[in-house]
Amino acid sequence: AQSVAQPEDQVNVAEGNPLTVKCTYSVSGNPYLFWYVQYPNRGLQFLLKYITGDNLVKGSYGFEAEFNKSQTSFHLKKPSALVSDSALYFCAVISRRDYKLSFGAGTTVTVRA
Amino acid sequence: GAGVSQSPSNKVTEKGKDVELRCDPISGHTALYWYRQSLGQGLEFLIYFQGNSAPDKSGLPSDRFSAERTGGSVSTLTIQRTQQEDSAVYLCASSPHRDGSEPQHFGDGTRLSIL
C-alpha cells in the first residue's frame, strides 16, 4: 500500500521569501506524484505532476517540485512567495500497480505581507 | 470549458435522513472519483468509476454509503440513515482515463452537515 507524508501541518513565510512544502512517499514501483492546492470552500486545483523524465518539474503559479528517488521525496517550492499563495497544499501519489491515488494530510501555508 | 459540477453546494439535514449528492464530471472523462474531506483532515477515498467497469468501492466506510454512475456520466452518492459523523465535505473528481498520469479535476464539493 502506498502512503504520503507531509510532515508539517503549517508553514509560515514572509512575502518574497522562498517557500518549501515537504512531501515524502512510500509506494511499490515507480510513482506518479502530484501537488494540489485548495483555497477556502473550493475543490482541489492541480499544480504540477511528476511522471517521468526530468526530476525538476515546473507547474502553475511559479511553483516547482523536485523528485528525489533516493530520498523518496517530492518537495514543493516557490522562489518568492506571495500573500495569494496562502492556502492548503496536498501532495499525492499514485501507484502504477493499482492506480489508486493517496493524499497526504495537507499543509497549510500562510504568507504574511 | 465547464469543470466538474457538484450539487448541492451545502446540505443540512437531520440525523437519520437519507441524502443524495450529485456530480457532473467533465464531458469525456471516463474516470470519476468520490472523496470525503473532514474538517482539518486530508482526503479519504470513497469510490471510483472507470467506464463500464465495476466500480472500486473499497473506500466506502459502511453499507449506508452507495454510489452509482448513469450512462458513464453523472454520478450520485447516496448516504442512508445519516449519522453526525457523516458531516464532511464530499468532493467529486474526474479524469480522462485511469492510467493515473493525468491529474484529477475536482468540483467545489458538497458541504454536508448532520444535525
JSON list of C-alpha atoms in Angstrom, two decimals:
[
{"chain": "A", "resi": 1, "resn": "ALA", "atom": "CA", "xyz": [0.00, 0.00, 0.00]},
{"chain": "A", "resi": 2, "resn": "GLN", "atom": "CA", "xyz": [1.20, 3.48, -0.77]},
{"chain": "A", "resi": 3, "resn": "SER", "atom": "CA", "xyz": [1.30, 6.40, 1.62]},
{"chain": "A", "resi": 4, "resn": "VAL", "atom": "CA", "xyz": [2.20, 10.06, 1.61]},
{"chain": "A", "resi": 5, "resn": "ALA", "atom": "CA", "xyz": [3.61, 12.09, 4.48]},
{"chain": "A", "resi": 6, "resn": "GLN", "atom": "CA", "xyz": [3.54, 15.84, 4.79]},
{"chain": "A", "resi": 7, "resn": "PRO", "atom": "CA", "xyz": [5.49, 16.37, 7.99]},
{"chain": "A", "resi": 8, "resn": "GLU", "atom": "CA", "xyz": [4.46, 19.99, 8.54]},
{"chain": "A", "resi": 9, "resn": "ASP", "atom": "CA", "xyz": [0.88, 20.89, 9.36]},
{"chain": "A", "resi": 10, "resn": "GLN", "atom": "CA", "xyz": [1.68, 24.56, 8.83]},
{"chain": "A", "resi": 11, "resn": "VAL", "atom": "CA", "xyz": [4.30, 26.61, 7.04]},
{"chain": "A", "resi": 12, "resn": "ASN", "atom": "CA", "xyz": [4.60, 30.35, 7.63]},
{"chain": "A", "resi": 13, "resn": "VAL", "atom": "CA", "xyz": [6.76, 32.59, 5.47]},
{"chain": "A", "resi": 14, "resn": "ALA", "atom": "CA", "xyz": [7.08, 36.27, 4.69]},
{"chain": "A", "resi": 15, "resn": "GLU", "atom": "CA", "xyz": [6.10, 37.53, 1.27]},
{"chain": "A", "resi": 16, "resn": "GLY", "atom": "CA", "xyz": [9.06, 37.50, -1.07]},
{"chain": "A", "resi": 17, "resn": "ASN", "atom": "CA", "xyz": [10.84, 34.71, 0.79]},
{"chain": "A", "resi": 18, "resn": "PRO", "atom": "CA", "xyz": [11.29, 31.19, -0.56]},
{"chain": "A", "resi": 19, "resn": "LEU", "atom": "CA", "xyz": [8.54, 28.70, 0.18]},
{"chain": "A", "resi": 20, "resn": "THR", "atom": "CA", "xyz": [9.06, 24.97, 0.64]},
{"chain": "A", "resi": 21, "resn": "VAL", "atom": "CA", "xyz": [6.37, 22.41, 1.43]},
{"chain": "A", "resi": 22, "resn": "LYS", "atom": "CA", "xyz": [7.72, 18.97, 2.20]},
{"chain": "A", "resi": 23, "resn": "CYS", "atom": "CA", "xyz": [6.41, 15.62, 0.99]},
{"chain": "A", "resi": 24, "resn": "THR", "atom": "CA", "xyz": [7.73, 12.08, 1.25]},
{"chain": "A", "resi": 25, "resn": "TYR", "atom": "CA", "xyz": [6.08, 9.00, -0.11]},
{"chain": "A", "resi": 26, "resn": "SER", "atom": "CA", "xyz": [6.08, 5.25, 0.06]},
{"chain": "A", "resi": 27, "resn": "VAL", "atom": "CA", "xyz": [4.93, 3.22, -2.92]},
{"chain": "A", "resi": 28, "resn": "SER", "atom": "CA", "xyz": [5.77, 0.00, -4.71]},
{"chain": "A", "resi": 29, "resn": "GLY", "atom": "CA", "xyz": [7.32, 0.60, -8.07]},
{"chain": "A", "resi": 30, "resn": "ASN", "atom": "CA", "xyz": [7.68, 3.89, -9.85]},
{"chain": "A", "resi": 31, "resn": "PRO", "atom": "CA", "xyz": [5.18, 6.51, -8.72]},
{"chain": "A", "resi": 32, "resn": "TYR", "atom": "CA", "xyz": [3.23, 9.27, -10.29]},
{"chain": "A", "resi": 33, "resn": "LEU", "atom": "CA", "xyz": [3.39, 12.30, -7.98]},
{"chain": "A", "resi": 34, "resn": "PHE", "atom": "CA", "xyz": [1.14, 15.33, -7.82]},
{"chain": "A", "resi": 35, "resn": "TRP", "atom": "CA", "xyz": [0.70, 18.57, -5.94]},
{"chain": "A", "resi": 36, "resn": "TYR", "atom": "CA", "xyz": [-2.69, 20.17, -5.50]},
{"chain": "A", "resi": 37, "resn": "VAL", "atom": "CA", "xyz": [-3.76, 23.42, -3.83]},
{"chain": "A", "resi": 38, "resn": "GLN", "atom": "CA", "xyz": [-7.05, 24.09, -2.10]},
{"chain": "A", "resi": 39, "resn": "TYR", "atom": "CA", "xyz": [-8.46, 27.55, -1.38]},
{"chain": "A", "resi": 40, "resn": "PRO", "atom": "CA", "xyz": [-11.24, 28.00, 1.19]},
{"chain": "A", "resi": 41, "resn": "ASN", "atom": "CA", "xyz": [-14.58, 26.48, 0.18]},
{"chain": "A", "resi": 42, "resn": "ARG", "atom": "CA", "xyz": [-13.16, 25.27, -3.10]},
{"chain": "A", "resi": 43, "resn": "GLY", "atom": "CA", "xyz": [-12.10, 21.96, -4.56]},
{"chain": "A", "resi": 44, "resn": "LEU", "atom": "CA", "xyz": [-8.51, 20.97, -5.19]},
{"chain": "A", "resi": 45, "resn": "GLN", "atom": "CA", "xyz": [-6.64, 22.56, -8.07]},
{"chain": "A", "resi": 46, "resn": "PHE", "atom": "CA", "xyz": [-3.81, 20.79, -9.86]},
{"chain": "A", "resi": 47, "resn": "LEU", "atom": "CA", "xyz": [-0.40, 22.46, -9.59]},
{"chain": "A", "resi": 48, "resn": "LEU", "atom": "CA", "xyz": [2.09, 20.05, -11.10]},
{"chain": "A", "resi": 49, "resn": "LYS", "atom": "CA", "xyz": [2.98, 16.42, -11.61]},
{"chain": "A", "resi": 50, "resn": "TYR", "atom": "CA", "xyz": [5.94, 14.11, -11.97]},
{"chain": "A", "resi": 51, "resn": "ILE", "atom": "CA", "xyz": [5.51, 11.19, -14.31]},
{"chain": "A", "resi": 52, "resn": "THR", "atom": "CA", "xyz": [8.95, 10.52, -15.72]},
{"chain": "A", "resi": 53, "resn": "GLY", "atom": "CA", "xyz": [11.93, 12.38, -17.09]},
{"chain": "A", "resi": 54, "resn": "ASP", "atom": "CA", "xyz": [13.49, 15.44, -15.50]},
{"chain": "A", "resi": 55, "resn": "ASN", "atom": "CA", "xyz": [13.45, 15.37, -11.74]},
{"chain": "A", "resi": 56, "resn": "LEU", "atom": "CA", "xyz": [12.62, 19.08, -11.57]},
{"chain": "A", "resi": 57, "resn": "VAL", "atom": "CA", "xyz": [9.10, 19.81, -12.72]},
{"chain": "A", "resi": 58, "resn": "LYS", "atom": "CA", "xyz": [7.56, 23.22, -13.14]},
{"chain": "A", "resi": 59, "resn": "GLY", "atom": "CA", "xyz": [3.91, 23.95, -12.64]},
{"chain": "A", "resi": 60, "resn": "SER", "atom": "CA", "xyz": [1.32, 26.65, -12.26]},
{"chain": "A", "resi": 61, "resn": "TYR", "atom": "CA", "xyz": [1.76, 29.99, -10.47]},
{"chain": "A", "resi": 62, "resn": "GLY", "atom": "CA", "xyz": [5.56, 29.76, -10.37]},
{"chain": "A", "resi": 63, "resn": "PHE", "atom": "CA", "xyz": [5.67, 26.55, -8.34]},
{"chain": "A", "resi": 64, "resn": "GLU", "atom": "CA", "xyz": [8.13, 23.75, -8.94]},
{"chain": "A", "resi": 65, "resn": "ALA", "atom": "CA", "xyz": [8.93, 20.43, -7.32]},
{"chain": "A", "resi": 66, "resn": "GLU", "atom": "CA", "xyz": [11.91, 18.13, -7.30]},
{"chain": "A", "resi": 67, "resn": "PHE", "atom": "CA", "xyz": [11.55, 14.38, -7.43]},
{"chain": "A", "resi": 68, "resn": "ASN", "atom": "CA", "xyz": [14.24, 12.64, -5.39]},
{"chain": "A", "resi": 69, "resn": "LYS", "atom": "CA", "xyz": [14.04, 8.89, -5.78]},
{"chain": "A", "resi": 70, "resn": "SER", "atom": "CA", "xyz": [16.72, 8.03, -3.23]},
{"chain": "A", "resi": 71, "resn": "GLN", "atom": "CA", "xyz": [15.02, 10.12, -0.54]},
{"chain": "A", "resi": 72, "resn": "THR", "atom": "CA", "xyz": [11.51, 9.29, -1.79]},
{"chain": "A", "resi": 73, "resn": "SER", "atom": "CA", "xyz": [10.66, 12.96, -1.62]},
{"chain": "A", "resi": 74, "resn": "PHE", "atom": "CA", "xyz": [8.77, 15.41, -3.79]},
{"chain": "A", "resi": 75, "resn": "HIS", "atom": "CA", "xyz": [9.06, 18.80, -2.11]},
{"chain": "A", "resi": 76, "resn": "LEU", "atom": "CA", "xyz": [7.12, 21.76, -3.49]},
{"chain": "A", "resi": 77, "resn": "LYS", "atom": "CA", "xyz": [8.99, 25.03, -3.86]},
{"chain": "A", "resi": 78, "resn": "LYS", "atom": "CA", "xyz": [8.47, 28.59, -4.90]},
{"chain": "A", "resi": 79, "resn": "PRO", "atom": "CA", "xyz": [11.39, 31.04, -5.01]},
{"chain": "A", "resi": 80, "resn": "SER", "atom": "CA", "xyz": [9.37, 34.08, -3.94]},
{"chain": "A", "resi": 81, "resn": "ALA", "atom": "CA", "xyz": [6.08, 33.58, -2.10]},
{"chain": "A", "resi": 82, "resn": "LEU", "atom": "CA", "xyz": [3.03, 35.80, -2.50]},
{"chain": "A", "resi": 83, "resn": "VAL", "atom": "CA", "xyz": [0.28, 36.51, 0.01]},
{"chain": "A", "resi": 84, "resn": "SER", "atom": "CA", "xyz": [-2.10, 34.94, -2.50]},
{"chain": "A", "resi": 85, "resn": "ASP", "atom": "CA", "xyz": [-0.22, 31.63, -2.14]},
{"chain": "A", "resi": 86, "resn": "SER", "atom": "CA", "xyz": [-1.78, 31.22, 1.30]},
{"chain": "A", "resi": 87, "resn": "ALA", "atom": "CA", "xyz": [-3.82, 28.01, 1.02]},
{"chain": "A", "resi": 88, "resn": "LEU", "atom": "CA", "xyz": [-3.89, 24.30, 1.86]},
{"chain": "A", "resi": 89, "resn": "TYR", "atom": "CA", "xyz": [-1.47, 22.18, -0.15]},
{"chain": "A", "resi": 90, "resn": "PHE", "atom": "CA", "xyz": [-1.77, 18.45, -0.77]},
{"chain": "A", "resi": 91, "resn": "CYS", "atom": "CA", "xyz": [0.83, 16.03, -2.05]},
{"chain": "A", "resi": 92, "resn": "ALA", "atom": "CA", "xyz": [-0.50, 12.88, -3.72]},
{"chain": "A", "resi": 93, "resn": "VAL", "atom": "CA", "xyz": [0.97, 9.67, -5.08]},
{"chain": "A", "resi": 94, "resn": "ILE", "atom": "CA", "xyz": [-0.46, 7.07, -7.40]},
{"chain": "A", "resi": 95, "resn": "SER", "atom": "CA", "xyz": [0.91, 3.60, -7.77]},
{"chain": "A", "resi": 96, "resn": "ARG", "atom": "CA", "xyz": [1.22, 2.35, -11.31]},
{"chain": "A", "resi": 97, "resn": "ARG", "atom": "CA", "xyz": [0.16, -1.05, -10.00]},
{"chain": "A", "resi": 98, "resn": "ASP", "atom": "CA", "xyz": [-3.37, -0.28, -8.77]},
{"chain": "A", "resi": 99, "resn": "TYR", "atom": "CA", "xyz": [-3.76, 3.34, -9.92]},
{"chain": "A", "resi": 100, "resn": "LYS", "atom": "CA", "xyz": [-5.22, 4.38, -6.58]},
{"chain": "A", "resi": 101, "resn": "LEU", "atom": "CA", "xyz": [-4.44, 7.96, -5.57]},
{"chain": "A", "resi": 102, "resn": "SER", "atom": "CA", "xyz": [-3.34, 8.59, -1.97]},
{"chain": "A", "resi": 103, "resn": "PHE", "atom": "CA", "xyz": [-3.19, 12.07, -0.48]},
{"chain": "A", "resi": 104, "resn": "GLY", "atom": "CA", "xyz": [-1.10, 13.49, 2.30]},
{"chain": "A", "resi": 105, "resn": "ALA", "atom": "CA", "xyz": [-2.83, 15.17, 5.22]},
{"chain": "A", "resi": 106, "resn": "GLY", "atom": "CA", "xyz": [-2.17, 18.60, 3.80]},
{"chain": "A", "resi": 107, "resn": "THR", "atom": "CA", "xyz": [-0.01, 21.58, 4.78]},
{"chain": "A", "resi": 108, "resn": "THR", "atom": "CA", "xyz": [-1.49, 24.98, 5.48]},
{"chain": "A", "resi": 109, "resn": "VAL", "atom": "CA", "xyz": [0.69, 27.72, 4.04]},
{"chain": "A", "resi": 110, "resn": "THR", "atom": "CA", "xyz": [0.40, 31.24, 5.36]},
{"chain": "A", "resi": 111, "resn": "VAL", "atom": "CA", "xyz": [2.31, 34.01, 3.62]},
{"chain": "A", "resi": 112, "resn": "ARG", "atom": "CA", "xyz": [2.40, 37.25, 5.59]},
{"chain": "A", "resi": 113, "resn": "ALA", "atom": "CA", "xyz": [2.76, 40.62, 3.97]},
{"chain": "B", "resi": 1, "resn": "GLY", "atom": "CA", "xyz": [-14.73, 24.98, -20.57]},
{"chain": "B", "resi": 2, "resn": "ALA", "atom": "CA", "xyz": [-17.02, 23.58, -17.90]},
{"chain": "B", "resi": 3, "resn": "GLY", "atom": "CA", "xyz": [-15.41, 21.95, -14.93]},
{"chain": "B", "resi": 4, "resn": "VAL", "atom": "CA", "xyz": [-16.71, 19.34, -12.52]},
{"chain": "B", "resi": 5, "resn": "SER", "atom": "CA", "xyz": [-20.02, 20.45, -11.08]},
{"chain": "B", "resi": 6, "resn": "GLN", "atom": "CA", "xyz": [-21.41, 19.29, -7.74]},
{"chain": "B", "resi": 7, "resn": "SER", "atom": "CA", "xyz": [-24.81, 19.91, -6.19]},
{"chain": "B", "resi": 8, "resn": "PRO", "atom": "CA", "xyz": [-25.99, 20.96, -3.77]},
{"chain": "B", "resi": 9, "resn": "SER", "atom": "CA", "xyz": [-23.10, 23.09, -2.54]},
{"chain": "B", "resi": 10, "resn": "ASN", "atom": "CA", "xyz": [-24.42, 22.85, 1.00]},
{"chain": "B", "resi": 11, "resn": "LYS", "atom": "CA", "xyz": [-26.79, 20.38, 2.61]},
{"chain": "B", "resi": 12, "resn": "VAL", "atom": "CA", "xyz": [-28.10, 20.43, 6.16]},
{"chain": "B", "resi": 13, "resn": "THR", "atom": "CA", "xyz": [-30.23, 17.53, 7.28]},
{"chain": "B", "resi": 14, "resn": "GLU", "atom": "CA", "xyz": [-31.35, 15.74, 10.40]},
{"chain": "B", "resi": 15, "resn": "LYS", "atom": "CA", "xyz": [-29.74, 12.60, 11.70]},
{"chain": "B", "resi": 16, "resn": "GLY", "atom": "CA", "xyz": [-31.41, 9.51, 10.24]},
{"chain": "B", "resi": 17, "resn": "LYS", "atom": "CA", "xyz": [-32.42, 11.10, 6.95]},
{"chain": "B", "resi": 18, "resn": "ASP", "atom": "CA", "xyz": [-31.13, 9.95, 3.57]},
{"chain": "B", "resi": 19, "resn": "VAL", "atom": "CA", "xyz": [-29.16, 12.36, 1.34]},
{"chain": "B", "resi": 20, "resn": "GLU", "atom": "CA", "xyz": [-28.17, 12.33, -2.32]},
{"chain": "B", "resi": 21, "resn": "LEU", "atom": "CA", "xyz": [-25.17, 14.21, -3.63]},
{"chain": "B", "resi": 22, "resn": "ARG", "atom": "CA", "xyz": [-24.72, 14.80, -7.34]},
{"chain": "B", "resi": 23, "resn": "CYS", "atom": "CA", "xyz": [-21.63, 15.09, -9.51]},
{"chain": "B", "resi": 24, "resn": "ASP", "atom": "CA", "xyz": [-21.43, 16.14, -13.16]},
{"chain": "B", "resi": 25, "resn": "PRO", "atom": "CA", "xyz": [-17.94, 15.29, -14.43]},
{"chain": "B", "resi": 26, "resn": "ILE", "atom": "CA", "xyz": [-16.12, 16.95, -17.28]},
{"chain": "B", "resi": 27, "resn": "SER", "atom": "CA", "xyz": [-17.51, 15.74, -20.58]},
{"chain": "B", "resi": 28, "resn": "GLY", "atom": "CA", "xyz": [-15.49, 12.87, -21.99]},
{"chain": "B", "resi": 29, "resn": "HIS", "atom": "CA", "xyz": [-13.80, 11.97, -18.72]},
{"chain": "B", "resi": 30, "resn": "THR", "atom": "CA", "xyz": [-14.16, 8.25, -18.19]},
{"chain": "B", "resi": 31, "resn": "ALA", "atom": "CA", "xyz": [-12.86, 8.12, -14.61]},
{"chain": "B", "resi": 32, "resn": "LEU", "atom": "CA", "xyz": [-14.88, 9.53, -11.70]},
{"chain": "B", "resi": 33, "resn": "TYR", "atom": "CA", "xyz": [-13.92, 9.57, -8.04]},
{"chain": "B", "resi": 34, "resn": "TRP", "atom": "CA", "xyz": [-15.64, 10.44, -4.77]},
{"chain": "B", "resi": 35, "resn": "TYR", "atom": "CA", "xyz": [-13.69, 11.61, -1.72]},
{"chain": "B", "resi": 36, "resn": "ARG", "atom": "CA", "xyz": [-14.60, 12.76, 1.76]},
{"chain": "B", "resi": 37, "resn": "GLN", "atom": "CA", "xyz": [-12.78, 15.59, 3.48]},
{"chain": "B", "resi": 38, "resn": "SER", "atom": "CA", "xyz": [-13.41, 16.00, 7.18]},
{"chain": "B", "resi": 39, "resn": "LEU", "atom": "CA", "xyz": [-12.59, 19.25, 8.96]},
{"chain": "B", "resi": 40, "resn": "GLY", "atom": "CA", "xyz": [-8.87, 19.72, 9.22]},
{"chain": "B", "resi": 41, "resn": "GLN", "atom": "CA", "xyz": [-8.09, 16.40, 7.61]},
{"chain": "B", "resi": 42, "resn": "GLY", "atom": "CA", "xyz": [-6.95, 15.12, 4.28]},
{"chain": "B", "resi": 43, "resn": "LEU", "atom": "CA", "xyz": [-8.94, 13.38, 1.61]},
{"chain": "B", "resi": 44, "resn": "GLU", "atom": "CA", "xyz": [-10.43, 9.96, 2.17]},
{"chain": "B", "resi": 45, "resn": "PHE", "atom": "CA", "xyz": [-11.09, 7.90, -0.95]},
{"chain": "B", "resi": 46, "resn": "LEU", "atom": "CA", "xyz": [-14.64, 6.56, -1.16]},
{"chain": "B", "resi": 47, "resn": "ILE", "atom": "CA", "xyz": [-15.38, 5.07, -4.58]},
{"chain": "B", "resi": 48, "resn": "TYR", "atom": "CA", "xyz": [-14.10, 5.11, -8.13]},
{"chain": "B", "resi": 49, "resn": "PHE", "atom": "CA", "xyz": [-15.80, 4.53, -11.52]},
{"chain": "B", "resi": 50, "resn": "GLN", "atom": "CA", "xyz": [-13.96, 3.79, -14.75]},
{"chain": "B", "resi": 51, "resn": "GLY", "atom": "CA", "xyz": [-16.01, 3.48, -17.91]},
{"chain": "B", "resi": 52, "resn": "ASN", "atom": "CA", "xyz": [-18.23, 0.42, -17.85]},
{"chain": "B", "resi": 53, "resn": "SER", "atom": "CA", "xyz": [-16.08, -1.49, -15.37]},
{"chain": "B", "resi": 54, "resn": "ALA", "atom": "CA", "xyz": [-17.35, -2.48, -11.96]},
{"chain": "B", "resi": 55, "resn": "PRO", "atom": "CA", "xyz": [-16.71, 0.37, -9.52]},
{"chain": "B", "resi": 56, "resn": "ASP", "atom": "CA", "xyz": [-13.99, 0.20, -6.88]},
{"chain": "B", "resi": 57, "resn": "LYS", "atom": "CA", "xyz": [-16.00, 0.52, -3.66]},
{"chain": "B", "resi": 58, "resn": "SER", "atom": "CA", "xyz": [-13.13, -0.27, -1.32]},
{"chain": "B", "resi": 59, "resn": "GLY", "atom": "CA", "xyz": [-13.24, 3.12, 0.39]},
{"chain": "B", "resi": 60, "resn": "LEU", "atom": "CA", "xyz": [-16.91, 3.22, 1.35]},
{"chain": "B", "resi": 61, "resn": "PRO", "atom": "CA", "xyz": [-17.00, 3.38, 5.17]},
{"chain": "B", "resi": 62, "resn": "SER", "atom": "CA", "xyz": [-20.22, 1.43, 5.66]},
{"chain": "B", "resi": 63, "resn": "ASP", "atom": "CA", "xyz": [-23.14, -0.13, 3.79]},
{"chain": "B", "resi": 64, "resn": "ARG", "atom": "CA", "xyz": [-25.07, 3.10, 4.36]},
{"chain": "B", "resi": 65, "resn": "PHE", "atom": "CA", "xyz": [-22.99, 4.60, 1.56]},
{"chain": "B", "resi": 66, "resn": "SER", "atom": "CA", "xyz": [-23.60, 3.79, -2.08]},
{"chain": "B", "resi": 67, "resn": "ALA", "atom": "CA", "xyz": [-22.98, 5.42, -5.43]},
{"chain": "B", "resi": 68, "resn": "GLU", "atom": "CA", "xyz": [-23.99, 4.99, -9.00]},
{"chain": "B", "resi": 69, "resn": "ARG", "atom": "CA", "xyz": [-22.98, 6.44, -12.30]},
{"chain": "B", "resi": 70, "resn": "THR", "atom": "CA", "xyz": [-25.58, 6.56, -15.02]},
{"chain": "B", "resi": 71, "resn": "GLY", "atom": "CA", "xyz": [-24.62, 6.45, -18.69]},
{"chain": "B", "resi": 72, "resn": "GLY", "atom": "CA", "xyz": [-20.97, 6.87, -17.86]},
{"chain": "B", "resi": 73, "resn": "SER", "atom": "CA", "xyz": [-21.56, 10.49, -16.90]},
{"chain": "B", "resi": 74, "resn": "VAL", "atom": "CA", "xyz": [-23.47, 11.85, -13.91]},
{"chain": "B", "resi": 75, "resn": "SER", "atom": "CA", "xyz": [-22.86, 10.20, -10.55]},
{"chain": "B", "resi": 76, "resn": "THR", "atom": "CA", "xyz": [-24.92, 10.19, -7.37]},
{"chain": "B", "resi": 77, "resn": "LEU", "atom": "CA", "xyz": [-23.54, 9.41, -3.92]},
{"chain": "B", "resi": 78, "resn": "THR", "atom": "CA", "xyz": [-26.25, 8.31, -1.50]},
{"chain": "B", "resi": 79, "resn": "ILE", "atom": "CA", "xyz": [-25.92, 8.19, 2.26]},
{"chain": "B", "resi": 80, "resn": "GLN", "atom": "CA", "xyz": [-28.74, 6.40, 4.06]},
{"chain": "B", "resi": 81, "resn": "ARG", "atom": "CA", "xyz": [-29.71, 6.93, 7.70]},
{"chain": "B", "resi": 82, "resn": "THR", "atom": "CA", "xyz": [-27.19, 9.71, 8.10]},
{"chain": "B", "resi": 83, "resn": "GLN", "atom": "CA", "xyz": [-25.13, 9.98, 11.29]},
{"chain": "B", "resi": 84, "resn": "GLN", "atom": "CA", "xyz": [-23.39, 13.01, 12.74]},
{"chain": "B", "resi": 85, "resn": "GLU", "atom": "CA", "xyz": [-20.00, 11.56, 11.85]},
{"chain": "B", "resi": 86, "resn": "ASP", "atom": "CA", "xyz": [-21.03, 11.76, 8.18]},
{"chain": "B", "resi": 87, "resn": "SER", "atom": "CA", "xyz": [-20.69, 15.55, 8.39]},
{"chain": "B", "resi": 88, "resn": "ALA", "atom": "CA", "xyz": [-17.90, 16.49, 5.97]},
{"chain": "B", "resi": 89, "resn": "VAL", "atom": "CA", "xyz": [-17.20, 17.94, 2.56]},
{"chain": "B", "resi": 90, "resn": "TYR", "atom": "CA", "xyz": [-17.77, 15.42, -0.20]},
{"chain": "B", "resi": 91, "resn": "LEU", "atom": "CA", "xyz": [-15.59, 16.02, -3.23]},
{"chain": "B", "resi": 92, "resn": "CYS", "atom": "CA", "xyz": [-16.00, 14.58, -6.70]},
{"chain": "B", "resi": 93, "resn": "ALA", "atom": "CA", "xyz": [-13.22, 14.43, -9.28]},
{"chain": "B", "resi": 94, "resn": "SER", "atom": "CA", "xyz": [-12.90, 13.22, -12.84]},
{"chain": "B", "resi": 95, "resn": "SER", "atom": "CA", "xyz": [-10.01, 12.47, -15.17]},
{"chain": "B", "resi": 96, "resn": "PRO", "atom": "CA", "xyz": [-9.67, 11.47, -18.80]},
{"chain": "B", "resi": 97, "resn": "HIS", "atom": "CA", "xyz": [-8.63, 7.89, -18.09]},
{"chain": "B", "resi": 98, "resn": "ARG", "atom": "CA", "xyz": [-7.31, 5.69, -15.41]},
{"chain": "B", "resi": 99, "resn": "ASP", "atom": "CA", "xyz": [-3.67, 5.16, -16.13]},
{"chain": "B", "resi": 100, "resn": "GLY", "atom": "CA", "xyz": [-3.06, 7.74, -13.46]},
{"chain": "B", "resi": 101, "resn": "SER", "atom": "CA", "xyz": [-0.82, 10.02, -15.46]},
{"chain": "B", "resi": 102, "resn": "GLU", "atom": "CA", "xyz": [-3.44, 12.74, -15.87]},
{"chain": "B", "resi": 103, "resn": "PRO", "atom": "CA", "xyz": [-4.44, 14.91, -12.90]},
{"chain": "B", "resi": 104, "resn": "GLN", "atom": "CA", "xyz": [-7.87, 14.69, -11.41]},
{"chain": "B", "resi": 105, "resn": "HIS", "atom": "CA", "xyz": [-10.18, 17.68, -11.81]},
{"chain": "B", "resi": 106, "resn": "PHE", "atom": "CA", "xyz": [-12.16, 18.46, -8.69]},
{"chain": "B", "resi": 107, "resn": "GLY", "atom": "CA", "xyz": [-15.52, 20.04, -8.09]},
{"chain": "B", "resi": 108, "resn": "ASP", "atom": "CA", "xyz": [-16.03, 22.51, -5.26]},
{"chain": "B", "resi": 109, "resn": "GLY", "atom": "CA", "xyz": [-17.68, 19.87, -3.14]},
{"chain": "B", "resi": 110, "resn": "THR", "atom": "CA", "xyz": [-20.87, 19.45, -1.15]},
{"chain": "B", "resi": 111, "resn": "ARG", "atom": "CA", "xyz": [-20.65, 20.54, 2.48]},
{"chain": "B", "resi": 112, "resn": "LEU", "atom": "CA", "xyz": [-22.87, 18.11, 4.41]},
{"chain": "B", "resi": 113, "resn": "SER", "atom": "CA", "xyz": [-23.96, 18.93, 7.94]},
{"chain": "B", "resi": 114, "resn": "ILE", "atom": "CA", "xyz": [-25.91, 16.40, 10.00]},
{"chain": "B", "resi": 115, "resn": "LEU", "atom": "CA", "xyz": [-27.81, 17.90, 12.91]}
]
